[in-house]
PDB file of C-alpha atoms and ligand atoms in Angstrom:
ATOM      1  CA  MET A 554       0.000   0.000   0.000  1.00  0.00           C
ATOM      2  CA  ALA A 555       2.843   2.354   0.894  1.00  0.00           C
ATOM      3  CA  THR A 556       4.440   1.573  -2.485  1.00  0.00           C
ATOM      4  CA  TYR A 557       1.158   2.292  -4.270  1.00  0.00           C
ATOM      5  CA  ALA A 558       0.800   5.632  -2.420  1.00  0.00           C
ATOM      6  CA  LEU A 559       4.389   6.570  -3.373  1.00  0.00           C
ATOM      7  CA  LEU A 560       3.781   5.696  -7.033  1.00  0.00           C
ATOM      8  CA  LYS A 561       0.495   7.640  -7.053  1.00  0.00           C
ATOM      9  CA  TRP A 562       2.244  10.670  -5.531  1.00  0.00           C
ATOM     10  CA  GLN A 563       5.010  10.478  -8.161  1.00  0.00           C
ATOM     11  CA  VAL A 564       2.450  10.395 -10.984  1.00  0.00           C
ATOM     12  CA  GLU A 565       0.650  13.392  -9.474  1.00  0.00           C
ATOM     13  CA  MET A 566       3.985  15.270  -9.333  1.00  0.00           C
ATOM     14  CA  GLY A 567       4.497  14.611 -13.056  1.00  0.00           C
ATOM     15  CA  ALA A 568       7.029  11.753 -12.775  1.00  0.00           C
ATOM     16  CA  ASP A 569       4.885   9.452 -14.873  1.00  0.00           C
ATOM     17  CA  GLU A 570       7.584   7.890 -17.018  1.00  0.00           C
ATOM     18  CA  ALA A 571      10.645   5.837 -16.048  1.00  0.00           C
ATOM     19  CA  ILE A 572      13.113   7.910 -18.051  1.00  0.00           C
ATOM     20  CA  GLY A 573      15.978  10.333 -17.416  1.00  0.00           C
ATOM     21  CA  ASN A 574      16.544  13.966 -18.363  1.00  0.00           C
ATOM     22  CA  GLU A 575      18.163  13.063 -21.658  1.00  0.00           C
ATOM     23  CA  SER A 576      17.035  10.484 -24.162  1.00  0.00           C
ATOM     24  CA  ARG A 577      19.566   7.669 -24.588  1.00  0.00           C
ATOM     25  CA  ASN A 578      20.097   4.824 -26.977  1.00  0.00           C
ATOM     26  CA  TYR A 579      20.250   1.816 -24.678  1.00  0.00           C
ATOM     27  CA  PHE A 580      20.827  -0.463 -27.670  1.00  0.00           C
ATOM     28  CA  ALA A 581      24.217   1.180 -28.316  1.00  0.00           C
ATOM     29  CA  ALA A 582      27.475  -0.494 -27.307  1.00  0.00           C
ATOM     30  CA  PRO A 583      28.072  -0.109 -23.524  1.00  0.00           C
ATOM     31  CA  SER A 584      31.437   1.652 -24.077  1.00  0.00           C
ATOM     32  CA  LEU A 585      29.740   4.467 -26.012  1.00  0.00           C
ATOM     33  CA  ARG A 586      26.993   4.739 -23.448  1.00  0.00           C
ATOM     34  CA  ALA A 587      29.471   5.051 -20.600  1.00  0.00           C
ATOM     35  CA  THR A 588      31.413   7.914 -22.221  1.00  0.00           C
ATOM     36  CA  GLY A 589      28.199   9.738 -23.087  1.00  0.00           C
ATOM     37  CA  GLU A 590      29.454  10.306 -26.664  1.00  0.00           C
ATOM     38  CA  ALA A 591      26.997  11.022 -29.437  1.00  0.00           C
ATOM     39  CA  ILE A 592      25.723   7.606 -30.402  1.00  0.00           C
ATOM     40  CA  GLN A 593      25.268   6.639 -34.019  1.00  0.00           C
ATOM     41  CA  PRO A 594      21.879   5.087 -34.534  1.00  0.00           C
ATOM     42  CA  VAL A 595      21.753   1.469 -35.659  1.00  0.00           C
ATOM     43  CA  HIS A 596      19.649   2.190 -38.732  1.00  0.00           C
ATOM     44  CA  GLU A 597      20.549   5.548 -40.219  1.00  0.00           C
ATOM     45  CA  LYS A 598      17.442   5.697 -42.392  1.00  0.00           C
ATOM     46  CA  GLU A 599      15.076   4.773 -39.587  1.00  0.00           C
ATOM     47  CA  LEU A 600      12.535   7.511 -38.915  1.00  0.00           C
ATOM     48  CA  ASP A 601      11.222   8.234 -35.439  1.00  0.00           C
ATOM     49  CA  ARG A 602       7.564   8.828 -34.504  1.00  0.00           C
ATOM     50  CA  HIS A 603       7.813  12.430 -35.738  1.00  0.00           C
ATOM     51  CA  GLY A 604       9.161  11.216 -39.096  1.00  0.00           C
ATOM     52  CA  SER A 605      12.644  12.539 -38.294  1.00  0.00           C
ATOM     53  CA  SER A 606      15.925  10.959 -39.259  1.00  0.00           C
ATOM     54  CA  SER A 607      17.778   9.720 -36.172  1.00  0.00           C
ATOM     55  CA  LEU A 608      21.160  10.492 -37.772  1.00  0.00           C
ATOM     56  CA  ALA A 609      20.266  14.122 -38.494  1.00  0.00           C
ATOM     57  CA  MET A 610      18.965  14.484 -34.939  1.00  0.00           C
ATOM     58  CA  THR A 611      22.101  12.982 -33.411  1.00  0.00           C
ATOM     59  CA  LYS A 612      24.394  15.346 -35.320  1.00  0.00           C
ATOM     60  CA  LEU A 613      22.450  18.512 -34.508  1.00  0.00           C
ATOM     61  CA  GLN A 614      21.837  17.553 -30.914  1.00  0.00           C
ATOM     62  CA  ALA A 615      25.552  16.999 -30.350  1.00  0.00           C
ATOM     63  CA  SER A 616      26.042  20.763 -30.616  1.00  0.00           C
ATOM     64  CA  PRO A 617      23.545  23.238 -29.116  1.00  0.00           C
ATOM     65  CA  ALA A 618      25.229  26.079 -31.066  1.00  0.00           C
ATOM     66  CA  LEU A 619      24.781  24.198 -34.349  1.00  0.00           C
ATOM     67  CA  ALA A 620      21.171  23.428 -33.475  1.00  0.00           C
ATOM     68  CA  ALA A 621      20.419  27.060 -32.547  1.00  0.00           C
ATOM     69  CA  GLY A 622      22.055  28.181 -35.829  1.00  0.00           C
ATOM     70  CA  SER A 623      19.900  25.759 -37.778  1.00  0.00           C
ATOM     71  CA  ALA A 624      16.783  26.971 -35.926  1.00  0.00           C
ATOM     72  CA  ARG A 625      17.723  30.572 -36.751  1.00  0.00           C
ATOM     73  CA  GLU A 626      18.105  29.781 -40.463  1.00  0.00           C
ATOM     74  CA  MET A 627      14.751  28.008 -40.537  1.00  0.00           C
ATOM     75  CA  ALA A 628      13.025  30.789 -38.570  1.00  0.00           C
ATOM     76  CA  ASP A 629      14.529  33.459 -40.876  1.00  0.00           C
ATOM     77  CA  LYS A 630      13.045  31.690 -43.905  1.00  0.00           C
ATOM     78  CA  ALA A 631       9.536  31.256 -42.472  1.00  0.00           C
ATOM     79  CA  ALA A 632       7.426  34.064 -43.936  1.00  0.00           C
ATOM     80  CA  THR A 633       4.034  32.901 -42.641  1.00  0.00           C
ATOM     81  CA  LEU A 634       2.666  31.201 -39.546  1.00  0.00           C
ATOM     82  CA  ALA A 635       2.025  28.022 -41.533  1.00  0.00           C
ATOM     83  CA  GLU A 636       5.652  28.022 -42.739  1.00  0.00           C
ATOM     84  CA  LEU A 637       6.903  28.575 -39.196  1.00  0.00           C
ATOM     85  CA  GLU A 638       4.788  25.721 -37.852  1.00  0.00           C
ATOM     86  CA  ALA A 639       6.053  23.435 -40.628  1.00  0.00           C
ATOM     87  CA  ALA A 640       9.653  24.467 -39.818  1.00  0.00           C
ATOM     88  CA  VAL A 641       9.205  23.724 -36.090  1.00  0.00           C
ATOM     89  CA  ARG A 642       7.668  20.324 -36.877  1.00  0.00           C
ATOM     90  CA  ALA A 643      10.538  19.502 -39.252  1.00  0.00           C
ATOM     91  CA  PHE A 644      13.247  20.712 -36.846  1.00  0.00           C
ATOM     92  CA  ASP A 645      15.456  17.945 -35.445  1.00  0.00           C
ATOM     93  CA  GLY A 646      17.857  19.961 -33.299  1.00  0.00           C
ATOM     94  CA  CYS A 647      16.104  19.812 -29.935  1.00  0.00           C
ATOM     95  CA  ALA A 648      16.638  16.575 -28.010  1.00  0.00           C
ATOM     96  CA  LEU A 649      13.261  16.992 -26.284  1.00  0.00           C
ATOM     97  CA  LYS A 650      11.632  15.930 -29.539  1.00  0.00           C
ATOM     98  CA  LYS A 651      13.025  12.419 -29.138  1.00  0.00           C
ATOM     99  CA  THR A 652      11.077  11.661 -25.979  1.00  0.00           C
ATOM    100  CA  ALA A 653       7.957  13.685 -26.756  1.00  0.00           C
ATOM    101  CA  SER A 654       4.888  12.182 -28.430  1.00  0.00           C
ATOM    102  CA  LYS A 655       3.750  15.342 -30.184  1.00  0.00           C
ATOM    103  CA  THR A 656       5.011  18.733 -31.271  1.00  0.00           C
ATOM    104  CA  VAL A 657       2.996  21.364 -29.386  1.00  0.00           C
ATOM    105  CA  PHE A 658       2.999  24.517 -31.507  1.00  0.00           C
ATOM    106  CA  ALA A 659       0.201  26.894 -30.493  1.00  0.00           C
ATOM    107  CA  ASP A 660      -3.471  27.407 -29.755  1.00  0.00           C
ATOM    108  CA  GLY A 661      -5.854  30.342 -29.992  1.00  0.00           C
ATOM    109  CA  ASN A 662      -6.530  33.138 -32.438  1.00  0.00           C
ATOM    110  CA  PRO A 663      -3.513  34.180 -34.572  1.00  0.00           C
ATOM    111  CA  ASN A 664      -5.059  37.681 -34.755  1.00  0.00           C
ATOM    112  CA  ALA A 665      -5.204  37.949 -30.968  1.00  0.00           C
ATOM    113  CA  ALA A 666      -4.296  41.104 -29.040  1.00  0.00           C
ATOM    114  CA  VAL A 667      -2.596  39.041 -26.320  1.00  0.00           C
ATOM    115  CA  MET A 668       0.044  36.352 -26.849  1.00  0.00           C
ATOM    116  CA  VAL A 669       0.863  34.138 -23.853  1.00  0.00           C
ATOM    117  CA  ILE A 670       4.193  32.319 -23.651  1.00  0.00           C
ATOM    118  CA  GLY A 671       4.347  29.584 -21.028  1.00  0.00           C
ATOM    119  CA  GLU A 672       7.166  27.225 -20.154  1.00  0.00           C
ATOM    120  CA  ALA A 673       6.816  23.838 -21.839  1.00  0.00           C
ATOM    121  CA  PRO A 674       4.160  21.279 -22.714  1.00  0.00           C
ATOM    122  CA  GLY A 675       3.160  18.896 -19.914  1.00  0.00           C
ATOM    123  CA  ALA A 676       1.679  15.388 -20.031  1.00  0.00           C
ATOM    124  CA  GLN A 677      -1.774  16.416 -21.312  1.00  0.00           C
ATOM    125  CA  GLU A 678      -0.282  18.767 -23.892  1.00  0.00           C
ATOM    126  CA  ASP A 679       2.068  16.015 -25.091  1.00  0.00           C
ATOM    127  CA  MET A 680      -0.897  13.692 -25.624  1.00  0.00           C
ATOM    128  CA  GLN A 681      -3.129  16.225 -27.351  1.00  0.00           C
ATOM    129  CA  GLY A 682      -0.597  18.474 -29.108  1.00  0.00           C
ATOM    130  CA  ILE A 683      -2.302  21.593 -27.704  1.00  0.00           C
ATOM    131  CA  PRO A 684      -0.599  24.026 -25.284  1.00  0.00           C
ATOM    132  CA  PHE A 685      -2.175  24.571 -21.870  1.00  0.00           C
ATOM    133  CA  CYS A 686      -4.902  21.930 -22.259  1.00  0.00           C
ATOM    134  CA  GLY A 687      -4.362  20.402 -18.782  1.00  0.00           C
ATOM    135  CA  PRO A 688      -5.079  21.672 -15.242  1.00  0.00           C
ATOM    136  CA  SER A 689      -2.817  24.742 -15.487  1.00  0.00           C
ATOM    137  CA  GLY A 690      -4.448  25.585 -18.829  1.00  0.00           C
ATOM    138  CA  ALA A 691      -7.881  25.453 -17.188  1.00  0.00           C
ATOM    139  CA  LEU A 692      -6.687  27.977 -14.595  1.00  0.00           C
ATOM    140  CA  LEU A 693      -5.096  30.169 -17.286  1.00  0.00           C
ATOM    141  CA  ASP A 694      -8.394  30.195 -19.215  1.00  0.00           C
ATOM    142  CA  LYS A 695     -10.254  31.194 -16.026  1.00  0.00           C
ATOM    143  CA  MET A 696      -7.811  34.022 -15.303  1.00  0.00           C
ATOM    144  CA  LEU A 697      -8.150  35.348 -18.849  1.00  0.00           C
ATOM    145  CA  ALA A 698     -11.938  34.941 -18.835  1.00  0.00           C
ATOM    146  CA  ALA A 699     -12.070  37.079 -15.681  1.00  0.00           C
ATOM    147  CA  ILE A 700     -10.930  40.047 -17.798  1.00  0.00           C
ATOM    148  CA  GLY A 701     -13.087  39.092 -20.770  1.00  0.00           C
ATOM    149  CA  LEU A 702     -10.420  37.321 -22.864  1.00  0.00           C
ATOM    150  CA  SER A 703     -10.730  33.913 -24.533  1.00  0.00           C
ATOM    151  CA  ARG A 704      -8.513  31.747 -26.739  1.00  0.00           C
ATOM    152  CA  ALA A 705     -11.204  31.717 -29.385  1.00  0.00           C
ATOM    153  CA  GLU A 706     -10.976  35.472 -29.809  1.00  0.00           C
ATOM    154  CA  GLN A 707      -8.388  37.598 -28.014  1.00  0.00           C
ATOM    155  CA  VAL A 708      -5.650  35.172 -26.946  1.00  0.00           C
ATOM    156  CA  TYR A 709      -2.944  33.130 -28.683  1.00  0.00           C
ATOM    157  CA  ILE A 710      -0.818  30.692 -26.659  1.00  0.00           C
ATOM    158  CA  SER A 711       2.549  29.000 -27.089  1.00  0.00           C
ATOM    159  CA  ASN A 712       5.609  27.994 -25.039  1.00  0.00           C
ATOM    160  CA  THR A 713       9.379  28.514 -24.834  1.00  0.00           C
ATOM    161  CA  VAL A 714       9.905  24.962 -26.171  1.00  0.00           C
ATOM    162  CA  PHE A 715       7.673  22.863 -28.421  1.00  0.00           C
ATOM    163  CA  TRP A 716       8.186  19.440 -26.860  1.00  0.00           C
ATOM    164  CA  ARG A 717       7.481  18.075 -23.392  1.00  0.00           C
ATOM    165  CA  PRO A 718      10.593  17.722 -21.205  1.00  0.00           C
ATOM    166  CA  PRO A 719      10.773  14.198 -19.721  1.00  0.00           C
ATOM    167  CA  GLY A 720       8.959  13.940 -16.392  1.00  0.00           C
ATOM    168  CA  ASN A 721       7.830  17.605 -16.697  1.00  0.00           C
ATOM    169  CA  ARG A 722      11.238  18.938 -15.693  1.00  0.00           C
ATOM    170  CA  GLN A 723      12.053  22.561 -16.490  1.00  0.00           C
ATOM    171  CA  PRO A 724      13.564  22.968 -19.985  1.00  0.00           C
ATOM    172  CA  SER A 725      17.320  23.561 -19.818  1.00  0.00           C
ATOM    173  CA  VAL A 726      18.943  26.844 -20.875  1.00  0.00           C
ATOM    174  CA  GLU A 727      20.282  25.056 -23.990  1.00  0.00           C
ATOM    175  CA  GLU A 728      16.841  23.756 -24.924  1.00  0.00           C
ATOM    176  CA  THR A 729      15.171  27.171 -24.628  1.00  0.00           C
ATOM    177  CA  ALA A 730      18.091  28.816 -26.501  1.00  0.00           C
ATOM    178  CA  ILE A 731      17.732  26.308 -29.343  1.00  0.00           C
ATOM    179  CA  CYS A 732      13.989  26.991 -29.686  1.00  0.00           C
ATOM    180  CA  LEU A 733      14.324  30.777 -29.187  1.00  0.00           C
ATOM    181  CA  PRO A 734      14.666  31.738 -32.895  1.00  0.00           C
ATOM    182  CA  PHE A 735      11.326  30.025 -33.568  1.00  0.00           C
ATOM    183  CA  VAL A 736       9.700  31.721 -30.562  1.00  0.00           C
ATOM    184  CA  GLU A 737      11.021  35.107 -31.686  1.00  0.00           C
ATOM    185  CA  LYS A 738       9.675  34.650 -35.217  1.00  0.00           C
ATOM    186  CA  HIS A 739       6.413  33.348 -33.747  1.00  0.00           C
ATOM    187  CA  ILE A 740       5.935  36.594 -31.796  1.00  0.00           C
ATOM    188  CA  ALA A 741       6.811  38.691 -34.864  1.00  0.00           C
ATOM    189  CA  LEU A 742       4.292  36.832 -37.053  1.00  0.00           C
ATOM    190  CA  ILE A 743       1.506  37.196 -34.469  1.00  0.00           C
ATOM    191  CA  GLN A 744       2.399  40.840 -33.673  1.00  0.00           C
ATOM    192  CA  PRO A 745       0.342  40.912 -30.464  1.00  0.00           C
ATOM    193  CA  LYS A 746      -0.487  44.173 -28.760  1.00  0.00           C
ATOM    194  CA  LEU A 747       0.675  42.644 -25.500  1.00  0.00           C
ATOM    195  CA  LEU A 748       2.894  39.723 -24.581  1.00  0.00           C
ATOM    196  CA  LEU A 749       2.216  37.827 -21.350  1.00  0.00           C
ATOM    197  CA  LEU A 750       5.115  35.743 -20.039  1.00  0.00           C
ATOM    198  CA  ALA A 751       3.875  33.101 -17.609  1.00  0.00           C
ATOM    199  CA  GLY A 752       6.634  32.021 -15.231  1.00  0.00           C
ATOM    200  CA  GLY A 753      10.379  32.330 -14.829  1.00  0.00           C
ATOM    201  CA  THR A 754      11.419  30.224 -17.820  1.00  0.00           C
ATOM    202  CA  ALA A 755       9.597  32.508 -20.280  1.00  0.00           C
ATOM    203  CA  ALA A 756      10.941  35.619 -18.504  1.00  0.00           C
ATOM    204  CA  SER A 757      14.533  34.407 -18.646  1.00  0.00           C
ATOM    205  CA  SER A 758      14.347  33.058 -22.199  1.00  0.00           C
ATOM    206  CA  LEU A 759      12.703  36.131 -23.744  1.00  0.00           C
ATOM    207  CA  LEU A 760      13.766  39.022 -21.512  1.00  0.00           C
ATOM    208  CA  SER A 761      16.945  37.533 -20.025  1.00  0.00           C
ATOM    209  CA  ARG A 762      15.524  38.340 -16.578  1.00  0.00           C
ATOM    210  CA  THR A 763      16.344  35.841 -13.888  1.00  0.00           C
ATOM    211  CA  GLU A 764      14.900  37.573 -10.815  1.00  0.00           C
ATOM    212  CA  SER A 765      11.946  36.015  -9.031  1.00  0.00           C
ATOM    213  CA  ILE A 766       8.488  36.610 -10.484  1.00  0.00           C
ATOM    214  CA  SER A 767       7.512  38.518  -7.348  1.00  0.00           C
ATOM    215  CA  ARG A 768      10.207  41.063  -8.269  1.00  0.00           C
ATOM    216  CA  LEU A 769       9.481  41.105 -12.003  1.00  0.00           C
ATOM    217  CA  ARG A 770       5.674  41.297 -11.976  1.00  0.00           C
ATOM    218  CA  GLY A 771       3.668  44.494 -11.591  1.00  0.00           C
ATOM    219  CA  LYS A 772       5.172  46.501 -14.460  1.00  0.00           C
ATOM    220  CA  ALA A 773       5.327  46.494 -18.247  1.00  0.00           C
ATOM    221  CA  TYR A 774       8.587  45.785 -20.131  1.00  0.00           C
ATOM    222  CA  PRO A 775       9.400  46.607 -23.765  1.00  0.00           C
ATOM    223  CA  TYR A 776      10.144  43.332 -25.579  1.00  0.00           C
ATOM    224  CA  GLN A 777      12.251  43.545 -28.740  1.00  0.00           C
ATOM    225  CA  ASN A 778      13.789  40.996 -31.093  1.00  0.00           C
ATOM    226  CA  ALA A 779      15.487  40.999 -34.494  1.00  0.00           C
ATOM    227  CA  TYR A 780      12.240  40.332 -36.374  1.00  0.00           C
ATOM    228  CA  LEU A 781      10.252  43.177 -34.789  1.00  0.00           C
ATOM    229  CA  THR A 782      10.149  46.749 -36.077  1.00  0.00           C
ATOM    230  CA  GLN A 783       9.006  48.082 -32.702  1.00  0.00           C
ATOM    231  CA  PRO A 784       8.938  46.747 -29.133  1.00  0.00           C
ATOM    232  CA  ILE A 785       5.909  44.965 -27.691  1.00  0.00           C
ATOM    233  CA  GLN A 786       4.588  45.745 -24.198  1.00  0.00           C
ATOM    234  CA  THR A 787       5.205  42.748 -21.992  1.00  0.00           C
ATOM    235  CA  ILE A 788       3.846  41.663 -18.623  1.00  0.00           C
ATOM    236  CA  ILE A 789       5.386  38.929 -16.492  1.00  0.00           C
ATOM    237  CA  THR A 790       3.174  36.950 -14.147  1.00  0.00           C
ATOM    238  CA  TYR A 791       3.151  33.739 -12.114  1.00  0.00           C
ATOM    239  CA  HIS A 792       2.878  30.480 -14.021  1.00  0.00           C
ATOM    240  CA  PRO A 793      -0.603  28.971 -13.489  1.00  0.00           C
ATOM    241  CA  SER A 794       0.906  25.690 -12.247  1.00  0.00           C
ATOM    242  CA  TYR A 795       2.640  27.699  -9.474  1.00  0.00           C
ATOM    243  CA  LEU A 796      -0.718  29.321  -8.647  1.00  0.00           C
ATOM    244  CA  LEU A 797      -2.293  25.865  -8.369  1.00  0.00           C
ATOM    245  CA  ARG A 798       0.314  25.049  -5.708  1.00  0.00           C
ATOM    246  CA  GLN A 799       0.254  28.514  -4.075  1.00  0.00           C
ATOM    247  CA  PRO A 800      -3.361  29.735  -4.368  1.00  0.00           C
ATOM    248  CA  ALA A 801      -2.670  32.692  -2.031  1.00  0.00           C
ATOM    249  CA  GLN A 802      -0.655  34.277  -4.878  1.00  0.00           C
ATOM    250  CA  LYS A 803      -3.760  34.427  -7.072  1.00  0.00           C
ATOM    251  CA  ARG A 804      -4.444  37.822  -5.487  1.00  0.00           C
ATOM    252  CA  LEU A 805      -1.283  39.220  -7.162  1.00  0.00           C
ATOM    253  CA  ALA A 806      -2.008  37.379 -10.415  1.00  0.00           C
ATOM    254  CA  TRP A 807      -5.405  39.093 -10.420  1.00  0.00           C
ATOM    255  CA  GLN A 808      -3.656  42.471 -10.222  1.00  0.00           C
ATOM    256  CA  ASP A 809      -1.565  41.405 -13.239  1.00  0.00           C
ATOM    257  CA  MET A 810      -4.744  40.536 -15.131  1.00  0.00           C
ATOM    258  CA  LEU A 811      -6.140  44.001 -14.353  1.00  0.00           C
ATOM    259  CA  MET A 812      -2.927  45.580 -15.651  1.00  0.00           C
ATOM    260  CA  ILE A 813      -3.301  43.592 -18.896  1.00  0.00           C
ATOM    261  CA  GLN A 814      -6.883  44.804 -19.199  1.00  0.00           C
ATOM    262  CA  SER A 815      -5.769  48.403 -18.800  1.00  0.00           C
ATOM    263  CA  LEU A 816      -3.035  48.040 -21.448  1.00  0.00           C
ATOM    264  CA  ILE A 817      -5.007  46.462 -24.295  1.00  0.00           C
TER     265      ILE A 817
HETATM  266  N1  LIG B2361       2.604  24.514 -18.719  1.00  0.00           N
HETATM  267  C1  LIG B2361       3.148  25.294 -19.667  1.00  0.00           C
HETATM  268  O1  LIG B2361       3.991  26.130 -19.388  1.00  0.00           O
HETATM  269  N2  LIG B2361       2.749  25.142 -20.919  1.00  0.00           N
HETATM  270  C2  LIG B2361       1.829  24.263 -21.283  1.00  0.00           C
HETATM  271  O2  LIG B2361       1.515  24.192 -22.468  1.00  0.00           O
HETATM  272  C3  LIG B2361       1.264  23.455 -20.271  1.00  0.00           C
HETATM  273  C4  LIG B2361       1.665  23.600 -19.007  1.00  0.00           C
END
């Protein structure tokens, strides 16, 4: 019974798969595994569940700088939202893709006034391919509805990475840096009136701010990137999954919602 309770608790905490932080080829020779070197796949032409070539993935993923460069080239070329989505789906440079079931690109109205950037897809999002479709998404929808905003009309939602990190861990700095060119182009193609960064990962990836959310929230920041002709007003607030754990902070998140309402 104690074992069952422990397992149940782990599943509730998001540790619902028996895997590590990085995906590994356990069929590779033990010597390669031990040194942690990039492992050549057994069948070079074998495609994974996303239709990606394992060899291409292995090469790109061996170098975060190479992967980020490749993402930048692909993002530069994407002239429309459809082209950007196709580029993200075709991209093989982020190791998270190996362990994820689905690419989670975006949800909501591409003509929205508000674009929300969260952290990373979770278990529900990985199953459905839709950002914020689990419990934290339900809270986010409620918060937005309280100021009259809905995904169907005024809101567009995405994340700092497009694939679920194993066990719901936080994406690493390398993983967010690799996906950043796509996120930057995403924001430029949507051109929202206001950007809402939910949680510390989005704040550090997009604004390079690493202070706590309690320090960062409560004011508007100008967000700029290479694809934008002018800065976008940006608000930083608590991530809804944090608010689910710390409901007392909803009072401050409500103030953030009111600030959004006054800015749009
Ligand atoms: N948390 C996030 O940051 N993004 C999602 O899409 C789901 C949960």
